[in-house]
């Protein structure tokens, strides 16, 4: 079942590439939308038949390269299932959003479908090499999306993105090799490695392996100081690419921490948890402060991603403070971090698509070029407002549940750091309100110099609304009735903490 | 040379080598008689000899490990894999070259030279005796000098001359090294050297080894014997360039591995450190020099120098881990296929030779440029291609042998290499190029490029089966 979910988009992509380029545009787009919708349906079926407290499910394990300890091993549990679901939702949203795309549609659809395979494959992978394969291929696919369909400067931004994340992936690979050689018999299987806890009692080796893995994942997440690839990549990527980059690809880093670093290297994680707490807080504050200084709407949203990812790093760092009591609190922190991944995926995906809507109309992301847009485009303004409020963590939206859990959970083990992190919420509230006020309120002013400046600023179009409204609706649903997701996450976060306490 | 001579002198043990050499000699004779339009028959014969050799090597691989002709030639997994890869690579190069050379006045000569050079590589891979190693070196080098200058034009002559001068110098150095090692170990056969060198004076062994390495690294195209690579590759025709950067390398690296694992295994010599330093130098210099190259062949030439650096990782830890042999052999196979694939794309597009000429070409030749992407990203080590698995094994071997720092350096270099490969691929896909461009392409080369690209992915995906075959003990 999982294998089908993972491979279906790539099969479709291959099929699309076989069609001649002269095939009507709508055929490619329809095929893309239908495939992503089918993926979502399949994922809903998987979710419906998933038993919340059943541990790893839908497992498939096949021999691949036995002599190198590599197998094809996939499965889902409470950590990965919500992310698989978010991935499918976001890819469907992007397919709908791209309905008006005219540039090289065949390749665009095929690349996104291929990217969907790599994202889903990564979240269900239970073998380090399989994880790495999807990790690397996602970089390749995203590189071509940014470079091929981005704005000016996209080639440079894409190269920067590729080089940075590729460095990260190689650090990751070295860490994986370290784990592989430490187990007896040598294996790359995550489940077996988790069971074996291979580096227990070898603190230097464990620290070095954790360093390699953490650097690899931190580049992807990204945390300060490895975040510098993110703003240009986001600014110059096409809207749908940004949405996937922020909504799904960034989660690969944080998911890797929860899936690999914490369970396989519990000793090293406990010893160095404070590093993650510090990095998390710095990311929260730095991301928020730099976002506050931006005039470019998309760049601002990109920096808030650094801020939001910082909360996750803070939470999983705080979860490493084993032995000081706070059992319940630490569980809350881990659950909150997974929930934050889901929530951030939906909301930032929506924000990036909305910034694409803005760009479509004004040909610039500069906030100072706009004013009073709410008068022309009330629905657009309302949607952006909802997304912004949800993203800054207003009660009633998913972001609130996530950040509340993270901060409550982290407060016990790490009171000072958490206190500082709360400031981040204030800053994000300020910057989102300022942005909303600048763009939507006041007297009407639209970009002057941009081509098409005299054209009207139409309100949200149907395909755009179809893409974005469900994301926001899910944000509200998860904010009001989060139980059905939390029920899935909580057993998994308990399991992670039990593994961490070994 | 020793009393065991005469026990096993069955030429059938050397069937792949004998087949190819016989086909070369026969081709030379036939070529003198055949009309010009029939000369391709000698090429076809060479291809048949390669295929026959692959079959013979595969059959021999299933038999137990032994040595032939005294103890001078090893028939073990190292030789078997090198034979199959060398012969397979030669077959691909032949296929690349044949359509270009059809009815050329010197068509036969080309095939003969190619086969003789390939026999030299085969001898290098299996040599179990320093004198045979020297013979293999000469056999692999002399025809290759002629191949490099085969076009008889200015750049070709320069290429041949540079190649020859460096080769002659380092060859003499190599012979000196062999003499010194003979003095130190009182033998040239590896099994005897192994025990003798363990007690020989360390300084003498070190000097002899260094001089010997100079020659082998020249054939491998690694630092410090790399000076000929860029000029020879740029100056010669694309199929020859593909040959020079692939086939002799395989023989030389197998020879190097055998040197480290057998005769020098017990010697009082910092073999691993020495090779590690050479490896770092190769990958770093190759990558740095490749950064701003404009000519695609020159870029590929530097990329092959850096690949030697990665290939030296398992050589550095030769015989010290359970992974090194498998890593080297698998990486060699993956490298050969991927590198030949990249050169096939260059062969298939005879028009452009600068990176800028590839701008926007993907519109006109999507499948060819797609193959190029697979091959170049493959050379970087993007999963799931064969080189990825090769690198994974090589890094693991280095880690396991206590050379984690070397794996880290190799990883950093890998990232650096990505930059220049992308400089080539990205504009080809992303820039606006001449649409519907109808520049001539070579169909055979294109088919080989598709095949090599698909093959490098398939080899990576089927790595499990292949890795199982590559293990097994070396000849004693």
Short mmCIF file of C-alpha atoms in Angstrom, two decimals, chain A residues 9-229:
data_model
loop_
_atom_site.label_atom_id
_atom_site.label_comp_id
_atom_site.label_asym_id
_atom_site.label_seq_id
_atom_site.Cartn_x
_atom_site.Cartn_y
_atom_site.Cartn_z
CA UNK A 9 3.26 9.88 -8.75
CA UNK A 10 6.55 8.92 -10.39
CA UNK A 11 4.81 6.39 -12.61
CA UNK A 12 2.42 9.12 -13.65
CA UNK A 13 5.33 11.51 -14.23
CA UNK A 14 7.02 8.99 -16.51
CA UNK A 15 3.77 8.57 -18.38
CA UNK A 16 3.39 12.32 -18.85
CA UNK A 17 6.93 12.61 -20.17
CA UNK A 18 6.12 10.03 -22.83
CA UNK A 19 3.35 12.20 -24.21
CA UNK A 20 4.36 14.66 -26.91
CA UNK A 21 4.90 18.25 -25.88
CA UNK A 22 2.09 19.35 -28.17
CA UNK A 23 -0.55 17.56 -26.09
CA UNK A 24 -3.11 20.05 -24.75
CA UNK A 25 -1.95 21.76 -21.57
CA UNK A 26 -5.08 20.86 -19.67
CA UNK A 27 -4.43 17.16 -20.11
CA UNK A 28 -1.16 17.39 -18.18
CA UNK A 29 -2.75 19.54 -15.52
CA UNK A 30 -5.77 17.29 -15.17
CA UNK A 31 -3.58 14.22 -14.90
CA UNK A 32 -1.54 15.98 -12.23
CA UNK A 33 -4.58 17.01 -10.19
CA UNK A 34 -6.16 13.56 -10.52
CA UNK A 35 -2.98 11.83 -9.38
CA UNK A 36 -2.52 14.05 -6.36
CA UNK A 37 -6.19 13.64 -5.48
CA UNK A 38 -5.84 9.86 -5.75
CA UNK A 39 -2.82 10.06 -3.49
CA UNK A 40 -4.84 11.94 -0.92
CA UNK A 41 -7.64 9.38 -1.09
CA UNK A 42 -5.16 6.53 -0.62
CA UNK A 43 -3.63 8.30 2.35
CA UNK A 44 -7.05 8.83 3.89
CA UNK A 45 -7.68 5.10 3.52
CA UNK A 46 -4.35 4.36 5.20
CA UNK A 47 -5.26 6.74 8.01
CA UNK A 48 -8.71 5.23 8.42
CA UNK A 49 -7.28 1.76 8.86
CA UNK A 50 -4.45 2.91 11.09
CA UNK A 51 -4.67 1.85 14.75
CA UNK A 52 -3.49 4.76 16.86
CA UNK A 53 -1.61 2.71 19.44
CA UNK A 54 -0.35 0.00 17.13
CA UNK A 55 3.22 1.22 16.62
CA UNK A 56 4.72 0.82 13.18
CA UNK A 57 2.14 -0.27 10.63
CA UNK A 58 1.82 -1.07 6.94
CA UNK A 59 5.38 -2.35 7.10
CA UNK A 60 6.99 -3.80 4.00
CA UNK A 61 10.51 -5.07 3.99
CA UNK A 62 12.24 -6.45 0.93
CA UNK A 63 15.83 -7.45 0.31
CA UNK A 64 17.64 -4.82 -1.68
CA UNK A 65 21.38 -4.83 -1.11
CA UNK A 66 21.75 -7.33 1.70
CA UNK A 67 25.54 -7.46 1.60
CA UNK A 68 25.66 -3.75 2.37
CA UNK A 69 22.97 -3.98 5.04
CA UNK A 70 20.47 -2.05 2.93
CA UNK A 71 16.87 -3.10 2.53
CA UNK A 72 13.71 -1.61 1.14
CA UNK A 73 11.85 -1.05 4.39
CA UNK A 74 8.84 1.22 4.69
CA UNK A 75 6.14 1.73 7.28
CA UNK A 76 4.17 4.47 9.03
CA UNK A 77 3.63 5.37 12.63
CA UNK A 78 2.33 8.38 14.51
CA UNK A 79 5.34 10.48 13.56
CA UNK A 80 5.17 9.89 9.84
CA UNK A 81 1.47 9.41 9.09
CA UNK A 82 0.46 13.05 9.78
CA UNK A 83 3.35 14.23 7.61
CA UNK A 84 2.39 11.87 4.79
CA UNK A 85 -1.11 13.30 4.96
CA UNK A 86 0.10 16.91 4.95
CA UNK A 87 2.34 16.13 2.00
CA UNK A 88 -0.58 14.80 -0.01
CA UNK A 89 -2.77 17.76 0.90
CA UNK A 90 -0.10 20.27 -0.07
CA UNK A 91 0.73 18.61 -3.35
CA UNK A 92 -2.94 18.57 -4.28
CA UNK A 93 -3.16 22.26 -3.38
CA UNK A 94 -0.15 23.03 -5.55
CA UNK A 95 -1.57 21.07 -8.47
CA UNK A 96 -4.77 23.11 -8.23
CA UNK A 97 -2.89 26.33 -7.79
CA UNK A 98 -0.83 25.70 -10.92
CA UNK A 99 -3.96 25.35 -13.06
CA UNK A 100 -3.07 28.49 -15.02
CA UNK A 101 0.60 27.57 -15.45
CA UNK A 102 1.69 27.97 -19.06
CA UNK A 103 5.46 27.49 -19.06
CA UNK A 104 6.63 23.97 -19.90
CA UNK A 105 3.62 22.44 -18.21
CA UNK A 106 4.55 18.85 -18.97
CA UNK A 107 7.90 19.10 -17.25
CA UNK A 108 6.45 21.15 -14.39
CA UNK A 109 3.82 18.53 -13.61
CA UNK A 110 6.28 15.68 -13.99
CA UNK A 111 8.81 17.29 -11.67
CA UNK A 112 6.19 17.95 -9.00
CA UNK A 113 4.92 14.40 -9.23
CA UNK A 114 8.45 13.09 -8.91
CA UNK A 115 9.03 15.41 -5.98
CA UNK A 116 5.92 14.04 -4.32
CA UNK A 117 7.37 10.53 -4.56
CA UNK A 118 10.59 11.63 -2.91
CA UNK A 119 8.76 13.42 -0.09
CA UNK A 120 6.40 10.56 0.65
CA UNK A 121 9.21 8.05 0.31
CA UNK A 122 11.31 9.90 2.81
CA UNK A 123 8.57 10.00 5.42
CA UNK A 124 7.81 6.29 5.17
CA UNK A 125 11.42 5.12 4.80
CA UNK A 126 12.68 2.87 7.58
CA UNK A 127 16.12 2.35 6.16
CA UNK A 128 18.78 5.00 6.37
CA UNK A 129 19.91 4.58 2.79
CA UNK A 130 16.36 4.64 1.51
CA UNK A 131 15.86 7.80 3.55
CA UNK A 132 19.02 9.23 2.02
CA UNK A 133 18.01 8.31 -1.51
CA UNK A 134 14.76 10.23 -1.19
CA UNK A 135 16.50 13.05 0.67
CA UNK A 136 18.95 13.59 -2.18
CA UNK A 137 16.43 13.13 -4.97
CA UNK A 138 14.14 15.71 -3.38
CA UNK A 139 17.02 18.18 -3.62
CA UNK A 140 17.55 17.40 -7.30
CA UNK A 141 13.86 17.80 -8.14
CA UNK A 142 13.53 21.01 -6.14
CA UNK A 143 16.65 22.40 -7.78
CA UNK A 144 15.12 22.06 -11.20
CA UNK A 145 11.81 23.52 -10.04
CA UNK A 146 13.46 26.61 -8.59
CA UNK A 147 15.90 27.08 -11.44
CA UNK A 148 13.42 26.34 -14.19
CA UNK A 149 10.33 28.19 -13.08
CA UNK A 150 11.66 30.75 -10.63
CA UNK A 151 11.96 34.53 -10.90
CA UNK A 152 15.08 36.49 -11.76
CA UNK A 153 18.10 35.26 -9.89
CA UNK A 154 16.55 31.83 -9.60
CA UNK A 155 19.60 30.10 -11.05
CA UNK A 156 21.86 31.45 -8.33
CA UNK A 157 19.34 30.78 -5.60
CA UNK A 158 18.80 27.25 -6.86
CA UNK A 159 22.52 26.59 -6.97
CA UNK A 160 22.90 27.88 -3.43
CA UNK A 161 20.04 25.69 -2.31
CA UNK A 162 21.51 22.65 -4.03
CA UNK A 163 25.04 23.14 -2.69
CA UNK A 164 23.94 23.86 0.87
CA UNK A 165 21.52 21.01 1.21
CA UNK A 166 23.89 18.71 -0.63
CA UNK A 167 26.61 19.47 1.91
CA UNK A 168 24.04 18.65 4.55
CA UNK A 169 23.13 15.42 2.86
CA UNK A 170 26.74 14.30 2.73
CA UNK A 171 27.22 15.08 6.41
CA UNK A 172 24.14 12.99 6.96
CA UNK A 173 25.60 10.18 4.89
CA UNK A 174 28.80 10.18 6.91
CA UNK A 175 26.75 9.99 10.08
CA UNK A 176 24.76 7.10 8.65
CA UNK A 177 27.98 5.27 7.80
CA UNK A 178 29.13 5.83 11.36
CA UNK A 179 25.92 4.21 12.63
CA UNK A 180 26.21 1.39 10.11
CA UNK A 181 29.71 0.45 11.18
CA UNK A 182 28.85 0.69 14.86
CA UNK A 183 26.21 -2.03 14.77
CA UNK A 184 26.88 -5.71 14.64
CA UNK A 185 25.85 -7.07 12.20
CA UNK A 186 26.25 -3.93 10.10
CA UNK A 187 22.88 -2.57 9.03
CA UNK A 188 21.21 0.59 7.81
CA UNK A 189 17.80 -0.48 9.02
CA UNK A 190 16.31 2.20 11.27
CA UNK A 191 14.18 -0.21 13.26
CA UNK A 192 17.10 -2.53 13.94
CA UNK A 193 19.40 0.37 14.74
CA UNK A 194 16.85 1.77 17.15
CA UNK A 195 16.58 -1.58 18.87
CA UNK A 196 20.34 -2.04 19.02
CA UNK A 197 21.16 1.43 20.34
CA UNK A 198 24.63 0.90 18.86
CA UNK A 199 26.50 3.79 20.41
CA UNK A 200 25.38 3.35 24.00
CA UNK A 201 28.38 4.03 26.22
CA UNK A 202 30.62 5.34 23.44
CA UNK A 203 30.22 9.00 24.07
CA UNK A 204 32.86 10.45 21.71
CA UNK A 205 31.88 8.29 18.76
CA UNK A 206 28.23 8.97 19.54
CA UNK A 207 28.82 12.71 19.71
CA UNK A 208 30.61 12.75 16.36
CA UNK A 209 27.90 10.73 14.65
CA UNK A 210 25.24 12.95 16.19
CA UNK A 211 27.18 16.00 15.03
CA UNK A 212 27.25 14.74 11.44
CA UNK A 213 23.57 13.81 11.44
CA UNK A 214 22.53 16.97 13.21
CA UNK A 215 24.43 19.21 10.80
CA UNK A 216 22.85 17.39 7.87
CA UNK A 217 19.35 17.76 9.25
CA UNK A 218 19.92 21.29 10.56
CA UNK A 219 20.83 22.50 7.07
CA UNK A 220 17.60 21.07 5.77
CA UNK A 221 15.42 22.33 8.64
CA UNK A 222 17.03 25.01 8.51
CA UNK A 223 18.26 26.37 11.81
CA UNK A 224 20.57 29.27 12.47
CA UNK A 225 23.42 29.30 11.37
CA UNK A 226 22.66 27.01 8.42
CA UNK A 227 19.63 28.91 7.17
CA UNK A 228 21.23 31.27 4.68
CA UNK A 229 20.15 29.25 1.65
#
